[in-house]
Structures are given as C-alpha cells and as structure tokens.
mmCIF file of C-alpha atoms and ligand atoms in Angstrom:
data_model
loop_
_atom_site.group_PDB
_atom_site.id
_atom_site.type_symbol
_atom_site.label_atom_id
_atom_site.label_comp_id
_atom_site.label_asym_id
_atom_site.label_seq_id
_atom_site.Cartn_x
_atom_site.Cartn_y
_atom_site.Cartn_z
ATOM 1 C CA MET A 267 2.166 7.831 23.136
ATOM 2 C CA SER A 268 1.028 4.708 24.908
ATOM 3 C CA GLU A 269 2.909 3.574 27.964
ATOM 4 C CA ARG A 270 4.201 0.516 26.182
ATOM 5 C CA ALA A 271 5.611 2.461 23.231
ATOM 6 C CA SER A 272 7.278 5.096 25.356
ATOM 7 C CA ARG A 273 8.623 2.495 27.728
ATOM 8 C CA LYS A 274 10.352 0.782 24.850
ATOM 9 C CA GLY A 275 11.599 4.131 23.517
ATOM 10 C CA ARG A 276 10.011 3.302 20.178
ATOM 11 C CA ASP A 277 8.848 5.647 17.518
ATOM 12 C CA PRO A 278 5.375 4.347 16.630
ATOM 13 C CA GLY A 279 5.397 3.491 12.953
ATOM 14 C CA SER A 280 9.021 2.530 12.901
ATOM 15 C CA ALA A 281 8.653 -0.339 15.335
ATOM 16 C CA VAL A 282 8.462 -2.733 12.401
ATOM 17 C CA PRO A 283 11.878 -3.260 10.813
ATOM 18 C CA GLY A 284 11.799 -2.059 7.159
ATOM 19 C CA THR A 285 9.306 -4.022 5.097
ATOM 20 C CA LEU A 286 11.630 -3.630 2.170
ATOM 21 C CA ARG A 287 15.183 -2.378 1.812
ATOM 22 C CA TRP A 288 17.842 -2.368 -0.867
ATOM 23 C CA VAL A 289 21.139 -3.704 0.394
ATOM 24 C CA GLY A 290 24.404 -2.713 -1.288
ATOM 25 C CA GLY A 291 25.081 -1.047 -4.632
ATOM 26 C CA PRO A 292 23.772 -1.987 -8.095
ATOM 27 C CA GLY A 293 25.077 -5.525 -7.541
ATOM 28 C CA GLY A 294 23.146 -5.780 -4.265
ATOM 29 C CA TYR A 295 19.788 -7.322 -3.398
ATOM 30 C CA LEU A 296 16.280 -6.497 -2.236
ATOM 31 C CA SER A 297 15.565 -7.481 1.348
ATOM 32 C CA LEU A 298 11.856 -8.141 1.799
ATOM 33 C CA LEU A 299 9.919 -9.042 4.902
ATOM 34 C CA ASP A 300 7.819 -12.054 3.867
ATOM 35 C CA GLN A 301 4.360 -10.939 5.017
ATOM 36 C CA THR A 302 2.780 -14.301 4.278
ATOM 37 C CA LEU A 303 4.543 -15.671 7.358
ATOM 38 C CA LEU A 304 3.377 -12.986 9.787
ATOM 39 C CA PRO A 305 2.612 -12.861 12.620
ATOM 40 C CA GLY A 306 4.227 -16.231 13.330
ATOM 41 C CA ARG A 307 7.599 -15.613 11.764
ATOM 42 C CA VAL A 308 9.710 -12.586 10.893
ATOM 43 C CA LYS A 309 11.709 -13.687 7.886
ATOM 44 C CA PHE A 310 13.474 -11.536 5.332
ATOM 45 C CA LEU A 311 13.864 -12.734 1.752
ATOM 46 C CA ARG A 312 17.013 -11.817 -0.169
ATOM 47 C CA ILE A 313 15.846 -11.214 -3.700
ATOM 48 C CA ARG A 314 18.383 -11.031 -6.500
ATOM 49 C CA ASN A 315 16.256 -11.357 -9.626
ATOM 50 C CA MET A 316 13.079 -9.997 -11.124
ATOM 51 C CA PRO A 317 10.944 -13.169 -11.371
ATOM 52 C CA VAL A 318 11.241 -13.536 -7.614
ATOM 53 C CA VAL A 319 10.024 -9.937 -7.139
ATOM 54 C CA ILE A 320 7.035 -10.698 -9.386
ATOM 55 C CA ASP A 321 6.307 -13.852 -7.421
ATOM 56 C CA ALA A 322 6.601 -11.970 -4.112
ATOM 57 C CA ILE A 323 4.082 -9.370 -5.329
ATOM 58 C CA GLN A 324 1.668 -12.026 -6.623
ATOM 59 C CA ARG A 325 1.660 -14.148 -3.497
ATOM 60 C CA LEU A 326 1.487 -11.036 -1.256
ATOM 61 C CA ALA A 327 4.881 -11.507 0.386
ATOM 62 C CA VAL A 328 5.027 -7.774 -0.319
ATOM 63 C CA ARG A 329 1.685 -6.027 -0.541
ATOM 64 C CA GLY A 330 -0.060 -2.704 -0.070
ATOM 65 C CA ALA A 331 -0.121 -0.223 -2.950
ATOM 66 C CA PRO A 332 2.891 1.974 -2.067
ATOM 67 C CA ALA A 333 5.080 -0.999 -1.054
ATOM 68 C CA ILE A 334 4.251 -2.741 -4.339
ATOM 69 C CA GLY A 335 5.319 0.438 -6.177
ATOM 70 C CA VAL A 336 8.646 0.579 -4.340
ATOM 71 C CA ALA A 337 9.259 -3.164 -4.835
ATOM 72 C CA ALA A 338 8.574 -2.790 -8.561
ATOM 73 C CA ALA A 339 11.127 0.040 -8.809
ATOM 74 C CA TYR A 340 13.780 -2.217 -7.281
ATOM 75 C CA GLY A 341 12.465 -5.072 -9.441
ATOM 76 C CA MET A 342 13.204 -3.013 -12.522
ATOM 77 C CA VAL A 343 16.832 -2.610 -11.440
ATOM 78 C CA LEU A 344 17.081 -6.367 -10.900
ATOM 79 C CA GLY A 345 15.392 -7.094 -14.239
ATOM 80 C CA LEU A 346 17.653 -4.813 -16.251
ATOM 81 C CA ARG A 347 20.712 -6.101 -14.413
ATOM 82 C CA GLU A 348 20.126 -9.510 -16.000
ATOM 83 C CA GLU A 349 19.844 -8.091 -19.511
ATOM 84 C CA LYS A 350 22.506 -7.408 -22.112
ATOM 85 C CA LEU A 351 22.145 -3.693 -22.718
ATOM 86 C CA ALA A 352 24.813 -3.446 -25.412
ATOM 87 C CA THR A 353 22.907 -1.615 -28.170
ATOM 88 C CA PRO A 354 20.080 0.965 -28.064
ATOM 89 C CA ALA A 355 17.757 -1.563 -29.727
ATOM 90 C CA ALA A 356 18.628 -4.247 -27.176
ATOM 91 C CA PHE A 357 18.080 -1.756 -24.378
ATOM 92 C CA LYS A 358 14.660 -0.819 -25.718
ATOM 93 C CA ARG A 359 13.587 -4.457 -25.996
ATOM 94 C CA SER A 360 14.851 -5.280 -22.507
ATOM 95 C CA LEU A 361 13.182 -2.271 -20.940
ATOM 96 C CA ALA A 362 9.827 -3.175 -22.523
ATOM 97 C CA LYS A 363 10.176 -6.805 -21.405
ATOM 98 C CA VAL A 364 11.067 -5.954 -17.807
ATOM 99 C CA LYS A 365 8.317 -3.337 -17.531
ATOM 100 C CA LYS A 366 5.695 -5.718 -18.954
ATOM 101 C CA GLY A 367 6.717 -8.534 -16.611
ATOM 102 C CA LEU A 368 6.365 -6.378 -13.529
ATOM 103 C CA ALA A 369 3.194 -4.654 -14.781
ATOM 104 C CA GLU A 370 1.471 -8.026 -15.072
ATOM 105 C CA SER A 371 2.083 -8.933 -11.433
ATOM 106 C CA ARG A 372 -1.092 -7.348 -9.992
ATOM 107 C CA PRO A 373 -3.651 -5.123 -11.746
ATOM 108 C CA THR A 374 -5.323 -2.852 -9.197
ATOM 109 C CA ALA A 375 -2.788 -0.813 -7.207
ATOM 110 C CA VAL A 376 -1.919 2.126 -9.418
ATOM 111 C CA ASN A 377 1.314 2.814 -7.532
ATOM 112 C CA LEU A 378 2.792 -0.162 -9.393
ATOM 113 C CA PHE A 379 2.175 1.459 -12.789
ATOM 114 C CA TRP A 380 3.131 4.905 -11.532
ATOM 115 C CA SER A 381 6.467 3.553 -10.350
ATOM 116 C CA LEU A 382 7.150 1.594 -13.566
ATOM 117 C CA GLU A 383 6.377 4.676 -15.681
ATOM 118 C CA ARG A 384 8.727 6.800 -13.639
ATOM 119 C CA MET A 385 11.516 4.215 -13.713
ATOM 120 C CA SER A 386 11.212 3.579 -17.447
ATOM 121 C CA ALA A 387 11.110 7.299 -18.258
ATOM 122 C CA ARG A 388 14.319 7.693 -16.260
ATOM 123 C CA ALA A 389 15.881 4.654 -17.967
ATOM 124 C CA GLU A 390 15.088 6.089 -21.405
ATOM 125 C CA GLU A 391 16.528 9.446 -20.432
ATOM 126 C CA LEU A 392 19.738 7.772 -19.210
ATOM 127 C CA ALA A 393 19.998 5.598 -22.305
ATOM 128 C CA ALA A 394 19.636 8.656 -24.538
ATOM 129 C CA ARG A 395 22.719 10.045 -22.791
ATOM 130 C CA LYS A 396 24.550 6.880 -23.912
ATOM 131 C CA LEU A 397 25.550 5.879 -20.413
ATOM 132 C CA ALA A 398 27.509 2.647 -20.044
ATOM 133 C CA PRO A 399 25.246 -0.169 -18.732
ATOM 134 C CA ARG A 400 27.023 -0.110 -15.362
ATOM 135 C CA ASP A 401 26.444 3.633 -14.881
ATOM 136 C CA LEU A 402 22.888 3.325 -16.135
ATOM 137 C CA LEU A 403 22.099 0.697 -13.511
ATOM 138 C CA LYS A 404 23.704 2.802 -10.813
ATOM 139 C CA ALA A 405 21.562 5.808 -11.775
ATOM 140 C CA LEU A 406 18.442 3.652 -11.967
ATOM 141 C CA LEU A 407 19.075 2.250 -8.519
ATOM 142 C CA GLN A 408 19.368 5.845 -7.331
ATOM 143 C CA GLU A 409 15.940 6.579 -8.835
ATOM 144 C CA ALA A 410 14.439 3.550 -7.062
ATOM 145 C CA LEU A 411 15.990 4.661 -3.776
ATOM 146 C CA GLU A 412 14.489 8.118 -4.310
ATOM 147 C CA ILE A 413 11.032 6.646 -4.960
ATOM 148 C CA HIS A 414 11.401 4.756 -1.689
ATOM 149 C CA GLU A 415 12.609 7.815 0.225
ATOM 150 C CA GLU A 416 9.821 9.971 -1.219
ATOM 151 C CA ASP A 417 7.241 7.408 -0.134
ATOM 152 C CA ARG A 418 8.627 7.618 3.375
ATOM 153 C CA SER A 419 8.105 11.403 3.359
ATOM 154 C CA LEU A 420 4.639 11.112 1.829
ATOM 155 C CA CYS A 421 3.612 8.722 4.622
ATOM 156 C CA ARG A 422 4.916 11.030 7.323
ATOM 157 C CA ALA A 423 3.092 14.036 5.831
ATOM 158 C CA ILE A 424 -0.163 12.039 5.571
ATOM 159 C CA GLY A 425 0.241 11.001 9.196
ATOM 160 C CA GLU A 426 0.830 14.534 10.394
ATOM 161 C CA HIS A 427 -2.171 15.954 8.542
ATOM 162 C CA GLY A 428 -4.436 13.055 9.478
ATOM 163 C CA GLY A 429 -3.324 12.870 13.087
ATOM 164 C CA ARG A 430 -4.849 16.311 13.653
ATOM 165 C CA LEU A 431 -8.284 15.027 12.640
ATOM 166 C CA LEU A 432 -8.447 12.452 15.415
ATOM 167 C CA ARG A 433 -9.574 13.366 18.929
ATOM 168 C CA SER A 434 -8.058 11.884 22.033
ATOM 169 C CA GLY A 435 -10.230 9.076 23.370
ATOM 170 C CA TRP A 436 -11.480 8.016 19.936
ATOM 171 C CA SER A 437 -11.657 4.459 18.700
ATOM 172 C CA VAL A 438 -10.743 4.211 15.037
ATOM 173 C CA LEU A 439 -11.752 1.335 12.800
ATOM 174 C CA THR A 440 -9.517 0.328 9.910
ATOM 175 C CA HIS A 441 -9.781 -2.339 7.237
ATOM 176 C CA CYS A 442 -6.938 -4.413 5.774
ATOM 177 C CA ASN A 443 -3.407 -3.160 6.424
ATOM 178 C CA ALA A 444 -2.357 0.312 5.364
ATOM 179 C CA GLY A 445 0.568 0.577 7.734
ATOM 180 C CA SER A 446 4.325 0.426 7.667
ATOM 181 C CA LEU A 447 4.087 -3.091 6.235
ATOM 182 C CA ALA A 448 2.213 -1.740 3.220
ATOM 183 C CA THR A 449 4.431 1.214 2.348
ATOM 184 C CA GLY A 450 8.009 2.407 2.199
ATOM 185 C CA GLY A 451 7.423 4.419 5.362
ATOM 186 C CA MET A 452 5.088 4.506 8.356
ATOM 187 C CA GLY A 453 1.932 3.762 6.374
ATOM 188 C CA THR A 454 -1.056 5.776 5.262
ATOM 189 C CA ALA A 455 -4.134 4.976 7.398
ATOM 190 C CA LEU A 456 -1.927 3.762 10.229
ATOM 191 C CA ALA A 457 0.420 6.752 9.876
ATOM 192 C CA VAL A 458 -2.587 8.861 10.885
ATOM 193 C CA ILE A 459 -2.889 6.785 14.039
ATOM 194 C CA TYR A 460 0.855 6.715 14.738
ATOM 195 C CA CYS A 461 1.080 10.498 14.459
ATOM 196 C CA ALA A 462 -2.006 11.095 16.608
ATOM 197 C CA VAL A 463 -0.480 8.876 19.304
ATOM 198 C CA GLN A 464 2.896 10.592 18.944
ATOM 199 C CA GLY A 465 1.030 13.857 19.466
ATOM 200 C CA GLY A 466 -0.111 12.598 22.855
ATOM 201 C CA LYS A 467 -3.630 11.479 21.923
ATOM 202 C CA LYS A 468 -5.117 8.331 23.326
ATOM 203 C CA ILE A 469 -6.336 6.301 20.355
ATOM 204 C CA ARG A 470 -7.669 2.803 20.268
ATOM 205 C CA VAL A 471 -7.912 0.818 17.041
ATOM 206 C CA TYR A 472 -10.370 -1.782 15.839
ATOM 207 C CA ALA A 473 -8.736 -3.826 13.075
ATOM 208 C CA ASP A 474 -11.188 -5.654 10.816
ATOM 209 C CA GLU A 475 -9.767 -9.134 10.441
ATOM 210 C CA THR A 476 -10.084 -8.731 6.613
ATOM 211 C CA ARG A 477 -11.101 -12.003 5.067
ATOM 212 C CA PRO A 478 -9.890 -14.004 3.279
ATOM 213 C CA LEU A 479 -6.173 -13.346 3.835
ATOM 214 C CA LEU A 480 -6.500 -11.675 7.236
ATOM 215 C CA GLN A 481 -4.351 -8.606 6.606
ATOM 216 C CA GLY A 482 -6.102 -6.935 9.552
ATOM 217 C CA ALA A 483 -5.742 -9.795 12.001
ATOM 218 C CA ARG A 484 -2.267 -10.908 10.929
ATOM 219 C CA LEU A 485 -0.610 -7.637 9.931
ATOM 220 C CA THR A 486 -2.389 -4.544 11.268
ATOM 221 C CA SER A 487 -2.788 -5.931 14.754
ATOM 222 C CA TRP A 488 0.818 -7.142 14.676
ATOM 223 C CA GLU A 489 2.398 -3.837 13.719
ATOM 224 C CA LEU A 490 0.174 -1.755 16.016
ATOM 225 C CA ASN A 491 0.877 -4.105 18.880
ATOM 226 C CA GLU A 492 4.626 -3.905 18.170
ATOM 227 C CA ALA A 493 4.305 -0.122 18.333
ATOM 228 C CA GLY A 494 2.479 -0.305 21.656
ATOM 229 C CA ILE A 495 -0.866 0.932 20.310
ATOM 230 C CA GLU A 496 -4.031 -0.544 21.752
ATOM 231 C CA VAL A 497 -5.639 -2.702 19.080
ATOM 232 C CA THR A 498 -8.577 -5.087 19.029
ATOM 233 C CA VAL A 499 -9.269 -7.448 16.135
ATOM 234 C CA ALA A 500 -12.911 -7.758 15.115
ATOM 235 C CA CYS A 501 -14.422 -10.103 12.538
ATOM 236 C CA ASP A 502 -15.426 -8.204 9.408
ATOM 237 C CA ASN A 503 -19.089 -8.847 10.149
ATOM 238 C CA ALA A 504 -18.793 -7.156 13.571
ATOM 239 C CA ALA A 505 -18.339 -3.663 12.089
ATOM 240 C CA ALA A 506 -22.071 -2.841 12.112
ATOM 241 C CA SER A 507 -22.396 -3.943 15.702
ATOM 242 C CA LEU A 508 -19.363 -1.889 16.757
ATOM 243 C CA MET A 509 -20.692 1.218 15.043
ATOM 244 C CA GLY A 510 -24.268 0.692 16.164
ATOM 245 C CA SER A 511 -23.202 0.438 19.781
ATOM 246 C CA GLY A 512 -21.194 3.664 19.600
ATOM 247 C CA GLN A 513 -17.801 2.011 19.922
ATOM 248 C CA VAL A 514 -16.250 3.580 16.808
ATOM 249 C CA GLN A 515 -15.829 7.331 16.274
ATOM 250 C CA CYS A 516 -13.952 7.332 12.982
ATOM 251 C CA VAL A 517 -12.926 5.066 10.093
ATOM 252 C CA VAL A 518 -9.587 5.462 8.310
ATOM 253 C CA VAL A 519 -8.566 3.178 5.455
ATOM 254 C CA GLY A 520 -5.953 3.177 2.704
ATOM 255 C CA ALA A 521 -6.475 2.844 -1.054
ATOM 256 C CA ASP A 522 -5.102 0.943 -4.014
ATOM 257 C CA ARG A 523 -6.362 3.345 -6.641
ATOM 258 C CA ILE A 524 -8.441 6.501 -6.504
ATOM 259 C CA ALA A 525 -10.179 7.462 -9.728
ATOM 260 C CA ALA A 526 -10.326 11.050 -10.980
ATOM 261 C CA ASN A 527 -13.873 11.399 -9.567
ATOM 262 C CA GLY A 528 -12.907 10.145 -6.082
ATOM 263 C CA ASP A 529 -14.165 6.545 -6.323
ATOM 264 C CA VAL A 530 -11.841 4.371 -4.239
ATOM 265 C CA ALA A 531 -10.584 0.841 -4.876
ATOM 266 C CA ASN A 532 -9.396 -0.756 -1.655
ATOM 267 C CA LYS A 533 -9.440 -4.174 -0.007
ATOM 268 C CA ILE A 534 -12.674 -6.130 -0.466
ATOM 269 C CA GLY A 535 -15.056 -5.142 2.301
ATOM 270 C CA THR A 536 -14.114 -1.466 2.376
ATOM 271 C CA TYR A 537 -17.291 -0.496 0.517
ATOM 272 C CA GLY A 538 -19.461 -2.129 3.170
ATOM 273 C CA VAL A 539 -17.581 -0.346 5.938
ATOM 274 C CA ALA A 540 -18.102 2.992 4.161
ATOM 275 C CA VAL A 541 -21.847 2.421 3.810
ATOM 276 C CA LEU A 542 -22.079 1.457 7.479
ATOM 277 C CA ALA A 543 -20.124 4.538 8.522
ATOM 278 C CA ARG A 544 -22.517 6.769 6.564
ATOM 279 C CA GLU A 545 -25.543 5.084 8.158
ATOM 280 C CA HIS A 546 -24.102 5.714 11.622
ATOM 281 C CA GLY A 547 -22.902 9.268 10.949
ATOM 282 C CA ILE A 548 -19.251 8.287 11.437
ATOM 283 C CA PRO A 549 -16.549 10.035 9.354
ATOM 284 C CA PHE A 550 -14.956 7.775 6.730
ATOM 285 C CA TYR A 551 -11.489 8.950 5.673
ATOM 286 C CA VAL A 552 -9.244 7.524 2.971
ATOM 287 C CA ALA A 553 -5.552 8.151 3.613
ATOM 288 C CA ALA A 554 -3.433 7.990 0.468
ATOM 289 C CA PRO A 555 -0.508 9.738 -1.210
ATOM 290 C CA SER A 556 -0.950 11.536 -4.536
ATOM 291 C CA THR A 557 0.768 8.532 -6.176
ATOM 292 C CA THR A 558 -2.387 6.468 -5.468
ATOM 293 C CA PHE A 559 -4.611 8.915 -7.390
ATOM 294 C CA ASP A 560 -5.066 7.947 -11.023
ATOM 295 C CA PRO A 561 -5.932 10.857 -13.304
ATOM 296 C CA HIS A 562 -6.247 8.438 -16.258
ATOM 297 C CA THR A 563 -9.134 6.530 -14.699
ATOM 298 C CA ALA A 564 -12.299 8.598 -14.820
ATOM 299 C CA SER A 565 -14.382 6.592 -12.337
ATOM 300 C CA GLY A 566 -14.403 3.433 -10.255
ATOM 301 C CA GLU A 567 -16.078 1.476 -13.061
ATOM 302 C CA GLU A 568 -12.825 1.640 -15.003
ATOM 303 C CA ILE A 569 -10.611 0.321 -12.197
ATOM 304 C CA PRO A 570 -9.437 -3.233 -12.939
ATOM 305 C CA ILE A 571 -10.283 -5.439 -9.979
ATOM 306 C CA GLU A 572 -8.030 -8.396 -9.314
ATOM 307 C CA GLN A 573 -9.804 -11.755 -8.954
ATOM 308 C CA ARG A 574 -7.806 -14.160 -6.855
ATOM 309 C CA GLU A 575 -7.619 -17.916 -6.501
ATOM 310 C CA ALA A 576 -10.641 -19.786 -5.108
ATOM 311 C CA ALA A 577 -8.329 -21.660 -2.738
ATOM 312 C CA GLU A 578 -7.786 -18.508 -0.665
ATOM 313 C CA VAL A 579 -11.460 -18.756 0.358
ATOM 314 C CA ALA A 580 -12.085 -22.487 0.097
ATOM 315 C CA GLU A 581 -8.926 -23.534 1.883
ATOM 316 C CA PRO A 582 -7.715 -20.604 3.949
ATOM 317 C CA PHE A 583 -4.264 -21.242 5.413
ATOM 318 C CA GLY A 584 -4.377 -24.888 4.398
ATOM 319 C CA SER A 585 -7.631 -25.853 6.093
ATOM 320 C CA ARG A 586 -10.737 -26.563 3.974
ATOM 321 C CA SER A 587 -13.682 -24.360 4.948
ATOM 322 C CA MET A 588 -16.341 -25.365 2.394
ATOM 323 C CA PRO A 589 -17.356 -28.350 0.259
ATOM 324 C CA ARG A 590 -15.344 -29.169 -2.837
ATOM 325 C CA GLY A 591 -17.021 -28.268 -6.115
ATOM 326 C CA VAL A 592 -18.815 -25.163 -4.758
ATOM 327 C CA GLY A 593 -18.059 -21.903 -6.570
ATOM 328 C CA VAL A 594 -16.089 -19.080 -4.958
ATOM 329 C CA TYR A 595 -16.248 -15.327 -5.525
ATOM 330 C CA ASN A 596 -12.912 -13.836 -4.512
ATOM 331 C CA PRO A 597 -12.262 -10.292 -5.731
ATOM 332 C CA ALA A 598 -9.288 -8.760 -3.925
ATOM 333 C CA PHE A 599 -10.793 -5.267 -3.936
ATOM 334 C CA ASP A 600 -14.056 -3.370 -4.159
ATOM 335 C CA VAL A 601 -14.897 0.170 -5.169
ATOM 336 C CA THR A 602 -16.338 2.636 -2.680
ATOM 337 C CA PRO A 603 -18.255 5.392 -4.464
ATOM 338 C CA ALA A 604 -16.831 8.834 -3.761
ATOM 339 C CA ARG A 605 -20.050 10.006 -2.105
ATOM 340 C CA TYR A 606 -19.272 7.868 0.959
ATOM 341 C CA VAL A 607 -15.848 9.447 1.503
ATOM 342 C CA THR A 608 -15.751 12.224 4.110
ATOM 343 C CA GLY A 609 -12.340 13.290 2.834
ATOM 344 C CA PHE A 610 -8.971 12.108 1.521
ATOM 345 C CA ILE A 611 -5.977 12.558 3.792
ATOM 346 C CA THR A 612 -3.080 13.255 1.423
ATOM 347 C CA GLU A 613 0.449 14.587 1.848
ATOM 348 C CA GLN A 614 -0.975 18.009 1.052
ATOM 349 C CA GLY A 615 -3.640 17.832 3.740
ATOM 350 C CA LEU A 616 -7.344 17.058 3.787
ATOM 351 C CA LEU A 617 -8.924 16.934 0.341
ATOM 352 C CA GLU A 618 -12.679 17.379 0.431
ATOM 353 C CA ALA A 619 -15.472 17.478 -2.179
ATOM 354 C CA PRO A 620 -15.904 18.518 -4.937
ATOM 355 C CA TYR A 621 -13.539 15.644 -5.660
ATOM 356 C CA LYS A 622 -13.149 15.917 -9.417
ATOM 357 C CA ARG A 623 -11.890 19.480 -9.191
ATOM 358 C CA ASN A 624 -9.804 19.034 -6.047
ATOM 359 C CA ILE A 625 -8.200 15.777 -7.222
ATOM 360 C CA ALA A 626 -7.222 17.461 -10.501
ATOM 361 C CA ARG A 627 -5.613 20.221 -8.456
ATOM 362 C CA LEU A 628 -3.747 17.703 -6.266
ATOM 363 C CA ILE A 629 -2.389 15.969 -9.362
ATOM 364 C CA ARG A 630 -1.263 19.316 -10.814
ATOM 365 C CA THR A 631 0.466 20.523 -7.682
ATOM 366 C CA SER A 632 1.760 17.307 -6.116
ATOM 367 C CA GLY A 633 5.023 17.108 -8.037
ATOM 368 C CA THR A 634 4.554 13.316 -8.180
ATOM 369 C CA HIS A 635 2.736 13.219 -11.513
ATOM 370 C CA GLY A 636 5.356 14.583 -13.900
HETATM 371 O O1 MRU B 1619 -4.187 -7.220 -1.327
HETATM 372 P P1 MRU B 1619 -3.391 -6.239 -0.514
HETATM 373 O O2 MRU B 1619 -3.042 -6.746 0.836
HETATM 374 O O3 MRU B 1619 -2.210 -5.722 -1.290
HETATM 375 O O4 MRU B 1619 -4.382 -5.016 -0.315
HETATM 376 C C1 MRU B 1619 -3.897 -3.876 0.328
HETATM 377 C C2 MRU B 1619 -4.921 -2.827 0.583
HETATM 378 O O5 MRU B 1619 -6.060 -2.956 0.202
HETATM 379 C C3 MRU B 1619 -4.449 -1.587 1.273
HETATM 380 O O6 MRU B 1619 -5.487 -1.028 2.013
HETATM 381 C C4 MRU B 1619 -3.978 -0.559 0.236
HETATM 382 O O7 MRU B 1619 -3.067 -1.111 -0.657
HETATM 383 C C5 MRU B 1619 -3.368 0.638 0.874
HETATM 384 S S1 MRU B 1619 -1.791 0.307 1.589
HETATM 385 C C6 MRU B 1619 -1.199 1.780 2.174
#
C-alpha cells in the first residue's frame, strides 16, 4: 500500500464514498454520486422516481456497466412504486412499461439488460404468489440490494485474482474508468490495481484521459488519487509513446459487453490501445464479472454501439472546439477483437483462449446466468 493510503488508514478501493446506495426501505430513495460534476464537486443526488434514474444513466451521472446494472435494479423498484399494481393484468402492463423505459436508457452495457431480466423474473415470480403490492416492492428491493451486494463481491474476487498478475514496480495503463465509481464495489480494472497495492506491490498507473468525456482524467485519476495510488494522466494519443519508450508493462481495462467469442465492447479508444499493446508485446487484460459476458451475442459485430451527441465532441464542457457545421463521429464504445486480449480477469480467475469454449464454461458455472 502506498504511504499516502496507509497514512490515511484507507482501504484502497473504498476511499470513494459509495457511488450509489439505497437509503431506507421500499419508500426510500437512491443516493447517487453525480459523476458529471467530478472532480470539482462531490454531490449526491436523491432520486425518488424512475425517469430521474433514466436521465442519470443517459447523461452519465451514473456510468460504467456494473453501476448501470445496479442503478437499473433500483430504478425498477422506483418505477413499480409509482404504478397501481392492483390486478395481475395491471401488474403485467406496469412491469413491461418500467422494464422498457429503463432498457432504452443506454444500449451497449449488457449489465443493464442482465439486471432488468433478473429483476423482472423475480417480480413475475412474486406476483404469481399473489403478494400484496407493498410486500412485492419490499421483496423486489431486497433483490436489488442483493444484485448490488453480489457486484461488490464480484469486484473483490476480480481484484484478488487480477492483483496476482501484476508485478511490483510495474506501470499499468488503463482506459476510461472501471473503478469503484463504475461499479457497486471496488471496480473491475481498478480492483486489480487496488488489490495488488493492498498486497504490498508498488504499482503506478497511467490513466488515458479518455476523450471526449474524460472519464480517465476526471474519474480514474480522482479515485486513484483519493486512494493514495500513484497516477499520471496521459492524453489518449500518448499511449503509443508510453509503450514505445518502455514505460508501460501491462494494460488492464474494463468492458461493457463481451460477446460469446471474446470480442470486447469498451470505451471508444480501447481497440487502439489493444492493438498498440500487441505491437509492443505488452499484456492486455480485460477485467470483468460474468455479468458482463453476453452469451446471446455471438460476436462483436452484433454488439449495439451507442452513438452520442455531437456536442460532446464539438463543445466539450461548454467550450467550442471546432467550427460549427462540421460533422462529428462520436461512438461511445468500440469493439476490440478477441485476438488482442491476453486474458479476461473474472471472479473465477483468469480466463484464457480458446475463448468461445471457456466463456461458455464461465456462463455455465458462474451462477449469475440463471
Ligand atoms: O460511457 P461510460 O463511461 O459508461 O463507459 C464506461 C466504460 O467503458 C467502462 O470501461 C466499462 O463500463 C467497465 S466499468 C467497470
């Protein structure tokens, strides 16, 4: 552990106060750290209805695949709380409406759909038992809390497995933010770093700034710095230079969706980093829980890629950076072909090629896929 972290008595990875948290019982609210304001301001939103959850997901107040999944589970409780669930037919209609609303918030992170499927299956099961609406909501909140708690454990397990892969003295490059801000726990890619540091290894991190919304510069550097881990922000286009000059020994990133063949959708720019890592003989790991693997998507070509507003590029953070009237290409994610991935760090350990077979086995044995 770095001097700063141990001096503050902090547990790296828990230095950031809960990205999201349910407060109270079924009548309570979702407390969400508004990530759009970081690093300047730490402000928690108190969310009491579903449209605000959808808005928070769309404008990236909450972001990162696992955190979106957990937020959607709580969003479902909030959505159903507003509905009249008097008859089985009314319940069915409301459930479909709430699920559809949340499902349309963002298309790429599969954790969102995984979470909605699990919550709606549970809701149907409870409704079939003819539970009173009040008891149904209480049980559904319990399910959402369990999804959150499970994500915390998945993150910790990923961190412990991945931490063993890093050697003391290494500099690790990461892209976007796959840390405690992006999950219900200590993160995925950053959990690997937190656990390595907890294990006494000296690790330094290069955080790609991650254009256009700067998740690396604003979020990754913030949470690592809060945890006392040495972090340096580098412009996205500095990755080749860092690798070429021998300053990076390993790359670890998160994922939004991993297809059945191992192709990985993650923040735009990840693909380039993977190609660079291969060229320089640097291991490229993807850290993700089994809930981010999508057995229903055969390959990366089938992964829906979110296209975001031109203004995020043309007018980043309110300041115009290009002429008006010029076109903008702004996909939120890209797909890294499986052949560039050295291995997936999952809660079950390191998953290596052949990916199709080993991913199918992970799905079968994970206990997270029904
Ligand atoms: O658009 P974002 O900020 O939601 O994108 C997030 C990422 O790409 C993360 O790397 C991914 O969701 C993994 S988070 C553990």
